[in-house]
């Protein structure tokens, strides 16, 4: 319909300049994602805060809570919210 937002595969890398600071699978994101955009990766369980360090100047005491990921009608095509998954 022309309003759909295309999603494409991205390779997600961290900012530590470490060769293992990369997520192993492609992440399907809106094609308009750009450097500096925030991306929420939910449900990462044990591999989130428990592995935090002060390596390379990154401090583990900064948290961002996302309560509404998209404005009404802005979700990319193929995005499944928790509410959608529960239906």
PDB file of C-alpha atoms in Angstrom:
ATOM      1  CA  UNK A   1       0.000   0.000   0.000  1.00  0.00           C
ATOM      2  CA  UNK A   2       3.011   2.311  -0.124  1.00  0.00           C
ATOM      3  CA  UNK A   3       2.918   2.984   3.626  1.00  0.00           C
ATOM      4  CA  UNK A   4       4.660  -0.272   4.563  1.00  0.00           C
ATOM      5  CA  UNK A   5       8.194   0.089   5.856  1.00  0.00           C
ATOM      6  CA  UNK A   6      10.635  -2.389   4.290  1.00  0.00           C
ATOM      7  CA  UNK A   7      12.777  -4.477   6.617  1.00  0.00           C
ATOM      8  CA  UNK A   8      16.222  -5.743   5.651  1.00  0.00           C
ATOM      9  CA  UNK A   9      18.937  -7.834   7.372  1.00  0.00           C
ATOM     10  CA  UNK A  10      21.567  -5.989   9.420  1.00  0.00           C
ATOM     11  CA  UNK A  11      24.732  -7.197  11.133  1.00  0.00           C
ATOM     12  CA  UNK A  12      24.758  -5.816  14.697  1.00  0.00           C
ATOM     13  CA  UNK A  13      28.175  -5.008  16.163  1.00  0.00           C
ATOM     14  CA  UNK A  14      29.087  -3.458  19.485  1.00  0.00           C
ATOM     15  CA  UNK A  15      31.214  -0.422  20.095  1.00  0.00           C
ATOM     16  CA  UNK A  16      34.064  -2.044  22.046  1.00  0.00           C
ATOM     17  CA  UNK A  17      36.387  -2.571  19.047  1.00  0.00           C
ATOM     18  CA  UNK A  18      36.607  -6.236  20.043  1.00  0.00           C
ATOM     19  CA  UNK A  19      36.334  -8.914  17.342  1.00  0.00           C
ATOM     20  CA  UNK A  20      33.789 -10.894  19.390  1.00  0.00           C
ATOM     21  CA  UNK A  21      31.521  -7.890  19.979  1.00  0.00           C
ATOM     22  CA  UNK A  22      29.082  -8.953  17.270  1.00  0.00           C
ATOM     23  CA  UNK A  23      25.710 -10.685  17.355  1.00  0.00           C
ATOM     24  CA  UNK A  24      25.821 -13.884  15.326  1.00  0.00           C
ATOM     25  CA  UNK A  25      22.614 -13.640  13.323  1.00  0.00           C
ATOM     26  CA  UNK A  26      21.143 -11.011  11.047  1.00  0.00           C
ATOM     27  CA  UNK A  27      18.630  -8.661  12.631  1.00  0.00           C
ATOM     28  CA  UNK A  28      15.702  -7.653  10.464  1.00  0.00           C
ATOM     29  CA  UNK A  29      15.219  -3.927  10.901  1.00  0.00           C
ATOM     30  CA  UNK A  30      13.630  -1.060   8.957  1.00  0.00           C
ATOM     31  CA  UNK A  31      15.813  -0.136   5.992  1.00  0.00           C
ATOM     32  CA  UNK A  32      15.897   3.438   7.306  1.00  0.00           C
ATOM     33  CA  UNK A  33      17.944   2.466  10.409  1.00  0.00           C
ATOM     34  CA  UNK A  34      21.086   4.581  10.573  1.00  0.00           C
ATOM     35  CA  UNK A  35      24.235   4.954  12.643  1.00  0.00           C
ATOM     36  CA  UNK A  36      23.356   6.380  16.055  1.00  0.00           C
ATOM     37  CA  UNK A  37      19.792   5.020  16.133  1.00  0.00           C
ATOM     38  CA  UNK A  38      18.754   3.154  19.280  1.00  0.00           C
ATOM     39  CA  UNK A  39      17.732  -0.488  18.821  1.00  0.00           C
ATOM     40  CA  UNK A  40      15.992  -2.383  21.618  1.00  0.00           C
ATOM     41  CA  UNK A  41      16.871  -6.068  21.900  1.00  0.00           C
ATOM     42  CA  UNK A  42      14.520  -7.619  24.425  1.00  0.00           C
ATOM     43  CA  UNK A  43      14.602 -10.935  26.251  1.00  0.00           C
ATOM     44  CA  UNK A  44      18.383 -11.376  26.286  1.00  0.00           C
ATOM     45  CA  UNK A  45      18.286 -12.859  29.780  1.00  0.00           C
ATOM     46  CA  UNK A  46      21.569 -13.981  31.293  1.00  0.00           C
ATOM     47  CA  UNK A  47      23.673 -12.340  28.597  1.00  0.00           C
ATOM     48  CA  UNK A  48      22.790  -8.766  29.400  1.00  0.00           C
ATOM     49  CA  UNK A  49      23.675  -7.185  32.734  1.00  0.00           C
ATOM     50  CA  UNK A  50      25.551 -10.203  34.102  1.00  0.00           C
ATOM     51  CA  UNK A  51      28.263  -9.812  31.454  1.00  0.00           C
ATOM     52  CA  UNK A  52      28.727  -6.068  31.843  1.00  0.00           C
ATOM     53  CA  UNK A  53      32.193  -4.661  32.467  1.00  0.00           C
ATOM     54  CA  UNK A  54      33.969  -1.306  32.384  1.00  0.00           C
ATOM     55  CA  UNK A  55      35.984  -2.491  29.392  1.00  0.00           C
ATOM     56  CA  UNK A  56      37.085   0.192  26.964  1.00  0.00           C
ATOM     57  CA  UNK A  57      35.425   3.039  28.867  1.00  0.00           C
ATOM     58  CA  UNK A  58      31.874   1.649  28.815  1.00  0.00           C
ATOM     59  CA  UNK A  59      30.097   1.973  32.129  1.00  0.00           C
ATOM     60  CA  UNK A  60      27.402  -0.528  33.149  1.00  0.00           C
ATOM     61  CA  UNK A  61      25.289   1.897  35.160  1.00  0.00           C
ATOM     62  CA  UNK A  62      23.337   3.469  32.285  1.00  0.00           C
ATOM     63  CA  UNK A  63      19.897   2.042  31.496  1.00  0.00           C
ATOM     64  CA  UNK A  64      17.207   3.082  29.043  1.00  0.00           C
ATOM     65  CA  UNK A  65      13.592   1.956  29.450  1.00  0.00           C
ATOM     66  CA  UNK A  66      11.488   1.844  26.308  1.00  0.00           C
ATOM     67  CA  UNK A  67       7.799   1.903  27.158  1.00  0.00           C
ATOM     68  CA  UNK A  68       6.354   2.560  23.694  1.00  0.00           C
ATOM     69  CA  UNK A  69       8.571   1.313  20.863  1.00  0.00           C
ATOM     70  CA  UNK A  70       6.632   2.959  18.018  1.00  0.00           C
ATOM     71  CA  UNK A  71       4.057   5.662  17.534  1.00  0.00           C
ATOM     72  CA  UNK A  72       0.670   4.528  16.236  1.00  0.00           C
ATOM     73  CA  UNK A  73       1.157   3.142  12.713  1.00  0.00           C
ATOM     74  CA  UNK A  74       4.972   3.485  12.702  1.00  0.00           C
ATOM     75  CA  UNK A  75       5.892  -0.166  13.328  1.00  0.00           C
ATOM     76  CA  UNK A  76       7.845  -1.705  10.433  1.00  0.00           C
ATOM     77  CA  UNK A  77       6.282  -4.460   8.371  1.00  0.00           C
ATOM     78  CA  UNK A  78       6.787  -7.773  10.166  1.00  0.00           C
ATOM     79  CA  UNK A  79       7.219  -6.223  13.635  1.00  0.00           C
ATOM     80  CA  UNK A  80       5.558  -8.353  16.317  1.00  0.00           C
ATOM     81  CA  UNK A  81       4.795  -6.630  19.594  1.00  0.00           C
ATOM     82  CA  UNK A  82       4.211  -8.615  22.776  1.00  0.00           C
ATOM     83  CA  UNK A  83       0.528  -7.735  22.494  1.00  0.00           C
ATOM     84  CA  UNK A  84       0.375  -9.092  18.941  1.00  0.00           C
ATOM     85  CA  UNK A  85       2.142 -12.296  19.961  1.00  0.00           C
ATOM     86  CA  UNK A  86      -0.342 -12.855  22.817  1.00  0.00           C
ATOM     87  CA  UNK A  87      -3.368 -12.762  20.489  1.00  0.00           C
TER      88      UNK A  87
END
